[in-house]
C-alpha positions as semicolon CSV with decimal commas, in nm:
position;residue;x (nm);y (nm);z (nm)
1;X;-1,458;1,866;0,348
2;X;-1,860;1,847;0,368
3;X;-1,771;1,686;-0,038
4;X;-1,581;1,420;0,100
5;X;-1,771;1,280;0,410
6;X;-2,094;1,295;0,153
7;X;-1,879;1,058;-0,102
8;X;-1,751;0,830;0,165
9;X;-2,135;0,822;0,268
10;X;-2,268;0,755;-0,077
11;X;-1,984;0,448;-0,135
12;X;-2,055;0,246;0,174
13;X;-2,389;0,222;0,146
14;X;-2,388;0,113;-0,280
15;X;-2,418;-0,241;-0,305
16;X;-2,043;-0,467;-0,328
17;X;-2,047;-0,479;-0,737
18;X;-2,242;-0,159;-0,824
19;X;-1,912;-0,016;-0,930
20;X;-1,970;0,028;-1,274
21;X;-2,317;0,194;-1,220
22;X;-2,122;0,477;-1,022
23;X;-1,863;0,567;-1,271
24;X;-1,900;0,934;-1,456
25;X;-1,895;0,893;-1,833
26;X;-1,553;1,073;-1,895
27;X;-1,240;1,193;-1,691
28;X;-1,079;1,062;-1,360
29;X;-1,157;1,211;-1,024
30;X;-0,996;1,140;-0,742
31;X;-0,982;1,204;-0,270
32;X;-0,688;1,104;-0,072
33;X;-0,710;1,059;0,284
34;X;-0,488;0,929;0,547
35;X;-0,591;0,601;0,762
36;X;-0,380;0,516;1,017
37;X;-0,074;0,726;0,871
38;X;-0,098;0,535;0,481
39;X;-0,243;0,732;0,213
40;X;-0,544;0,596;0,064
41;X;-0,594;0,736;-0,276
42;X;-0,954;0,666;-0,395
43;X;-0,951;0,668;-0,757
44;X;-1,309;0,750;-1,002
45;X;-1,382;0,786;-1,371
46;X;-1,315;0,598;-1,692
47;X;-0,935;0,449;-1,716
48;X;-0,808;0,440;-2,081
49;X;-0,557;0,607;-2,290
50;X;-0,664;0,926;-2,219
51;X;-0,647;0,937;-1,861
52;X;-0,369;0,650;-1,827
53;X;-0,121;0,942;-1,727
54;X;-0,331;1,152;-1,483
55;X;-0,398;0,819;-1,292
56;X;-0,031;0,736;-1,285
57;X;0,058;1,072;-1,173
58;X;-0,199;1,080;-0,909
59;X;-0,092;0,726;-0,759
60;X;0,281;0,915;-0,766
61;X;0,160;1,200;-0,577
62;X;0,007;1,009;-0,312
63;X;0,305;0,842;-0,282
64;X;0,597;1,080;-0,213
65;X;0,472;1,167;0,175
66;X;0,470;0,814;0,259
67;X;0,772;0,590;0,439
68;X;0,542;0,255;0,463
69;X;0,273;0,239;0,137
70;X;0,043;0,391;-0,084
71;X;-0,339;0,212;-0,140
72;X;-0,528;0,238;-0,416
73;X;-0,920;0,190;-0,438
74;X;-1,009;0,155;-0,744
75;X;-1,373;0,011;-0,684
76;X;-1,520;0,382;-0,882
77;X;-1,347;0,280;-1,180
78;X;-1,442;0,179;-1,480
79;X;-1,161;0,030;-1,750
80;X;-1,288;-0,028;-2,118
81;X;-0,989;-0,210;-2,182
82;X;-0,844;-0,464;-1,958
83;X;-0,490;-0,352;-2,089
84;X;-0,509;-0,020;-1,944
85;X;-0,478;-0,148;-1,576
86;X;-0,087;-0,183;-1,678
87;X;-0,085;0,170;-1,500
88;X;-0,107;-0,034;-1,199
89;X;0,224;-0,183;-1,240
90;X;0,375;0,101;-1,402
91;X;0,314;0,311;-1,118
92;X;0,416;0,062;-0,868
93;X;0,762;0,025;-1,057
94;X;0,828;0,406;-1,052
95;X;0,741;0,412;-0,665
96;X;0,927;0,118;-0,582
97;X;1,220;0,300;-0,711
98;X;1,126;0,630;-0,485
99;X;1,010;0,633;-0,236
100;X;1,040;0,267;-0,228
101;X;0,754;0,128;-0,113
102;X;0,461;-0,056;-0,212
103;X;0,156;-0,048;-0,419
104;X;-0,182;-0,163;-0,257
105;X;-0,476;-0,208;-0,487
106;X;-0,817;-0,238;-0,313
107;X;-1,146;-0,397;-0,510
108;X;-1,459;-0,545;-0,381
109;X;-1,570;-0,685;-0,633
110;X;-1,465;-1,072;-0,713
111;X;-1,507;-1,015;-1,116
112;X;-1,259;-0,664;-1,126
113;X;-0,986;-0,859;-0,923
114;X;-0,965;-1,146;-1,147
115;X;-0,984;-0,898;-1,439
116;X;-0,665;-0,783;-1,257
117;X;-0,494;-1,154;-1,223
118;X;-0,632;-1,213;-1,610
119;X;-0,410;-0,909;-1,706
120;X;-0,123;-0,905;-1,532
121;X;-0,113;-0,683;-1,242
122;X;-0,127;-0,913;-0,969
123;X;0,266;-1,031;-1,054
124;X;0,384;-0,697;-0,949
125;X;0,086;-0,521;-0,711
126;X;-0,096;-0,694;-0,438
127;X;-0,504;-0,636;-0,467
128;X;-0,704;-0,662;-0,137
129;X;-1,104;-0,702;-0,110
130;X;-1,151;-0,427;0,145
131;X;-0,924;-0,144;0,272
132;X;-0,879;-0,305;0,600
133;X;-0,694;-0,597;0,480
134;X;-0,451;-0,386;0,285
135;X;-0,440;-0,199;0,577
136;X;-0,357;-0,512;0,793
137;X;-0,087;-0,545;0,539
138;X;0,125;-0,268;0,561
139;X;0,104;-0,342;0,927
140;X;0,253;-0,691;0,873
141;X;0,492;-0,552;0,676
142;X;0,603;-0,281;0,908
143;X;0,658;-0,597;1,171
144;X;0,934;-0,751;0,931
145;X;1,108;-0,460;0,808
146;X;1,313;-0,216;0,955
147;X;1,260;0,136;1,045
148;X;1,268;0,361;0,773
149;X;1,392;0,728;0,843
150;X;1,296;1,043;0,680
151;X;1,361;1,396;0,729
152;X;1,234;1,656;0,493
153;X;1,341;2,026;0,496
154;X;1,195;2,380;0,305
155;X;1,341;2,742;0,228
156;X;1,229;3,011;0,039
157;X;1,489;3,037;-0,312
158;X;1,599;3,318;-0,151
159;X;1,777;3,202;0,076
160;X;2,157;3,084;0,039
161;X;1,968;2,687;-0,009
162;X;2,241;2,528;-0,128
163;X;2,418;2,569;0,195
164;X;2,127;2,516;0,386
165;X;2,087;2,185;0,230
166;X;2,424;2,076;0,235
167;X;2,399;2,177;0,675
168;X;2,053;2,017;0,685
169;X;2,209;1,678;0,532
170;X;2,535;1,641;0,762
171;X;2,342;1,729;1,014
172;X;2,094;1,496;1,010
173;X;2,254;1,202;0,928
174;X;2,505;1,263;1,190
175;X;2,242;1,240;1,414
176;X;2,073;0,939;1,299
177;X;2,445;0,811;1,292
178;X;2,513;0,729;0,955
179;X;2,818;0,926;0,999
180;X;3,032;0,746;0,673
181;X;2,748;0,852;0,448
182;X;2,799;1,269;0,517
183;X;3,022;1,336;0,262
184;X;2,892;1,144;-0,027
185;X;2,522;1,254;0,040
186;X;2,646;1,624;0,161
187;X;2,800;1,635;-0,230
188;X;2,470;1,496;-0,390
189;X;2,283;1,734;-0,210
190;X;2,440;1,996;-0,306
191;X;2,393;1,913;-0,711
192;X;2,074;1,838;-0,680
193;X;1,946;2,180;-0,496
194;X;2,212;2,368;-0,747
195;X;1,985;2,233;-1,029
196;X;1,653;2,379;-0,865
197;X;1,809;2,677;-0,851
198;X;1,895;2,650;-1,234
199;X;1,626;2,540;-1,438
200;X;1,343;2,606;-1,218
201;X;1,192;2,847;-1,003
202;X;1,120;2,669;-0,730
203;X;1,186;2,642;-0,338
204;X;1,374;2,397;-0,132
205;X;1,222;2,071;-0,082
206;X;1,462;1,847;0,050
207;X;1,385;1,525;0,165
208;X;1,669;1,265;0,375
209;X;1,587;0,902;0,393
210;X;1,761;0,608;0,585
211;X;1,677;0,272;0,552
212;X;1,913;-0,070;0,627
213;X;2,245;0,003;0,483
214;X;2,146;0,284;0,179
215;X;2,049;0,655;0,215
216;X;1,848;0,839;-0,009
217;X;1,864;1,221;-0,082
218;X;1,602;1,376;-0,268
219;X;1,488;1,696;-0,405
220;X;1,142;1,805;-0,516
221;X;1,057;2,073;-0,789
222;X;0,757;2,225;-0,992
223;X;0,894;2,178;-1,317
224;X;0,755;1,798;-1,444
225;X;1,034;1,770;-1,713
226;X;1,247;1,491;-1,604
227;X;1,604;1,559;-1,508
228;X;1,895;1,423;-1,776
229;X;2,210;1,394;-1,813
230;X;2,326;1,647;-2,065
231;X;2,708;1,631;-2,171
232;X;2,867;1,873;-2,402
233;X;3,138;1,764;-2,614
234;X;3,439;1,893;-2,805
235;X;3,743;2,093;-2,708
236;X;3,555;2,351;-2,577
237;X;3,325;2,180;-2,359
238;X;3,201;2,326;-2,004
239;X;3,217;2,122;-1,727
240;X;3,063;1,802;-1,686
241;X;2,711;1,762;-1,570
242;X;2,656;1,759;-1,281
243;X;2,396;1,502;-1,278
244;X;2,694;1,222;-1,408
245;X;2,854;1,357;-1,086
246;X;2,557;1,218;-0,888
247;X;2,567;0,919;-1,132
248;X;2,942;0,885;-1,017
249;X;2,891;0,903;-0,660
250;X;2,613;0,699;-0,632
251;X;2,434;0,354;-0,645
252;X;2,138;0,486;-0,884
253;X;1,932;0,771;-0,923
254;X;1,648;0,869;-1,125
255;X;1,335;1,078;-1,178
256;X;0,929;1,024;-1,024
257;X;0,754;1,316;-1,221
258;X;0,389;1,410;-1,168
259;X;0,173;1,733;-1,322
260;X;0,278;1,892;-1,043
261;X;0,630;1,872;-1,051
262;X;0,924;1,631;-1,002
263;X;1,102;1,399;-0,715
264;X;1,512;1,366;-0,820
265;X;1,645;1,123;-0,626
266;X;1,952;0,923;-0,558
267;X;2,052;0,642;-0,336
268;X;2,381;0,583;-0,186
269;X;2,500;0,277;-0,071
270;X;2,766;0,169;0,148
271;X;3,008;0,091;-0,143
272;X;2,984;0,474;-0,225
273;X;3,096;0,624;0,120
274;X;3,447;0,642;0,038
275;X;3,444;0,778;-0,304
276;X;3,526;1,172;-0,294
277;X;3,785;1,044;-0,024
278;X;3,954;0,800;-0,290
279;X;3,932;1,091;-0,524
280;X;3,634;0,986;-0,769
C-alpha cells in the first residue's frame, strides 16, 4: 500500500508531458484503484507486440467488477509503434460485449491524444485529459441510462453448485421482478456452472445482471482457454453440447478471457423467455 501512495506521489508532481521520461525500458506494470466506485487502471511500461496481450488482459480484469466503466491512464506509457494502441479498441470491443460498458482512456499530454485520433482509437474509445473529466463522464452517463443490476454469488466445488446456482438465479431475478426471464436464465445457468465443474477445477462464481429489457448470466473460471462449441458427429454421437444449448436459448453469448481465467457469458433477451416453454 506504502508502493502505491509513493507512485501516486511521484506522478502528480512530474511535469504534464514528462511521460516518456518515466517509462521502464521493458515490460508493463500496472495499480488499479477505485475512485468514486469506477476502476481506474493505471497502466506503465513499453506497449508493443510483446506486451499487447498482458495490457489487454489487464484492461479485461479491471473490467469484470464494474456495472458503470472501466478508465484507463495511460500517461506511463510508452508505444514504439502508433499501431499498437489498437489494444485500446480491442479491449473496449471485448468489454462492450461483457460486461457491457465503456472504455475511458485518460492522457495529459496534447501530442499522445492526437497520436490516438491519428490512429484510430478515438472512433471506438473516448480519451479524456485528466481523470476527473472521465470521471465526470461516467457520471453523465449514469444520468441517461438506466439502472443496471448485478448480483454475484460463490461456493466452494464442493458443494452441490449446480443447484445452488440454478436457486441463486430464480431467486434473484424473481426478486428484481424479471419473473418471465427464470426459466430461460435458470437453464443457462445451469450449463454454464455444469461446464466449471467439467473442464476446470474451479469454484462458483456466478454473476446475475439486469439491465433494460436483457439479462445476463455469467460464470467465471481459472482456466483462460476460451469456451467452444464442440459437436460430435456420426451415428454414435453423445449428446449435443451444451454450449449450442445456451446458443439456442439465447440472444448471444461469448467468452472475455484474461491470464487469470475466463468470464462465459450469455444474454437473454425478451424474445428468448418463452423458448423451453414452446419446446426449443
Amino acid at each position: 500500500m506504502q508502493k502505491s501512495r509513493s507512485e501516486a506521489s511521484a506522478r502528480r508532481l512530474r511535469p504534464r508531458n514528462s511521460w516518456a521520461r518515466s517509462v521502464p525500458d521493458a515490460g508493463i506494470t500496472s495499480t488499479t484503484r477505485r475512485v468514486n466506485g469506477v476502476p481506474v487502471l493505471t497502466v506503465r511500461g513499453v506497449l508493443d507486440a510483446s506486451t499487447y496481450l498482458q495490457v489487454r488482459s489487464l484492461v479485461v480484469k479491471a473490467s469484470t467488477d464494474s456495472v458503470t466503466a472501466v478508465v484507463v491512464d495511460i500517461d506511463g506509457v510508452a508505444a514504439p509503434s502508433g499501431s499498437a494502441w489498437a489494444v485500446l479498441t480491442s479491449s473496449s470491443w471485448l468489454i462492450r460485449q461483457w460486461p457491457g460498458i465503456p472504455l475511458l482512456i485518460v492522457s495529459s499530454s496534447a501530442d499522445r491524444r492526437a497520436e490516438l485520433v491519428r490512429n484510430g482509437v478515438t472512433r471506438y474509445v473516448t480519451v479524456h485529459p485528466t481523470l476527473g473529466c472521465a470521471l465526470a463522464s461516467v457520471v453523465d452517463e449514469r444520468e441517461r441510462t438506466s439502472t443496471r443490476l448485478r448480483a454475484r454469488f460463490a461456493a466452494p466445488r464442493a458443494t452441490p453448485i449446480v443447484a445452488v446456482a440454478r436457486r441463486e438465479v430464480m431467486h434473484t431475478l424473481n426478486e428484481w421482478g424479471r419473473e418471465d426471464y427464470v426459466t430461460c436464465a435458470a437453464c443457462v445457468a445451469t450449463v454454464l456452472v455444469h461446464n466449471v465443474l467439467r473442464h476446470t477445477d474451479s469454484d462458483l462464481d456466478l454473476r446475475v445482471e439486469a439491465h433494460n429489457d436483457v439479462v445476463t448470466v455469467a460464470v467465471h473460471d481459472g482456466n483462460p482457454a476460451p469456451a467452444t462449441i464442440h459437436e460430435a458427429v456420426g451415428p454414435a454421437a453423445p449428446r449435443v453440447s451444451g454450449l449450442a444449448v445456451v446458443s439456442a436459448l439465447t440472444r448471444s453469448w461469448g467468452n472475455v478471457c484474461s491470464d487469470v481465467g475466463k468470464t462465459v457469458w450469455a444474454v437473454i433477451g425478451p424474445e428468448n423467455c418463452g423458448a423451453l416453454d414452446d419446446g426449443a
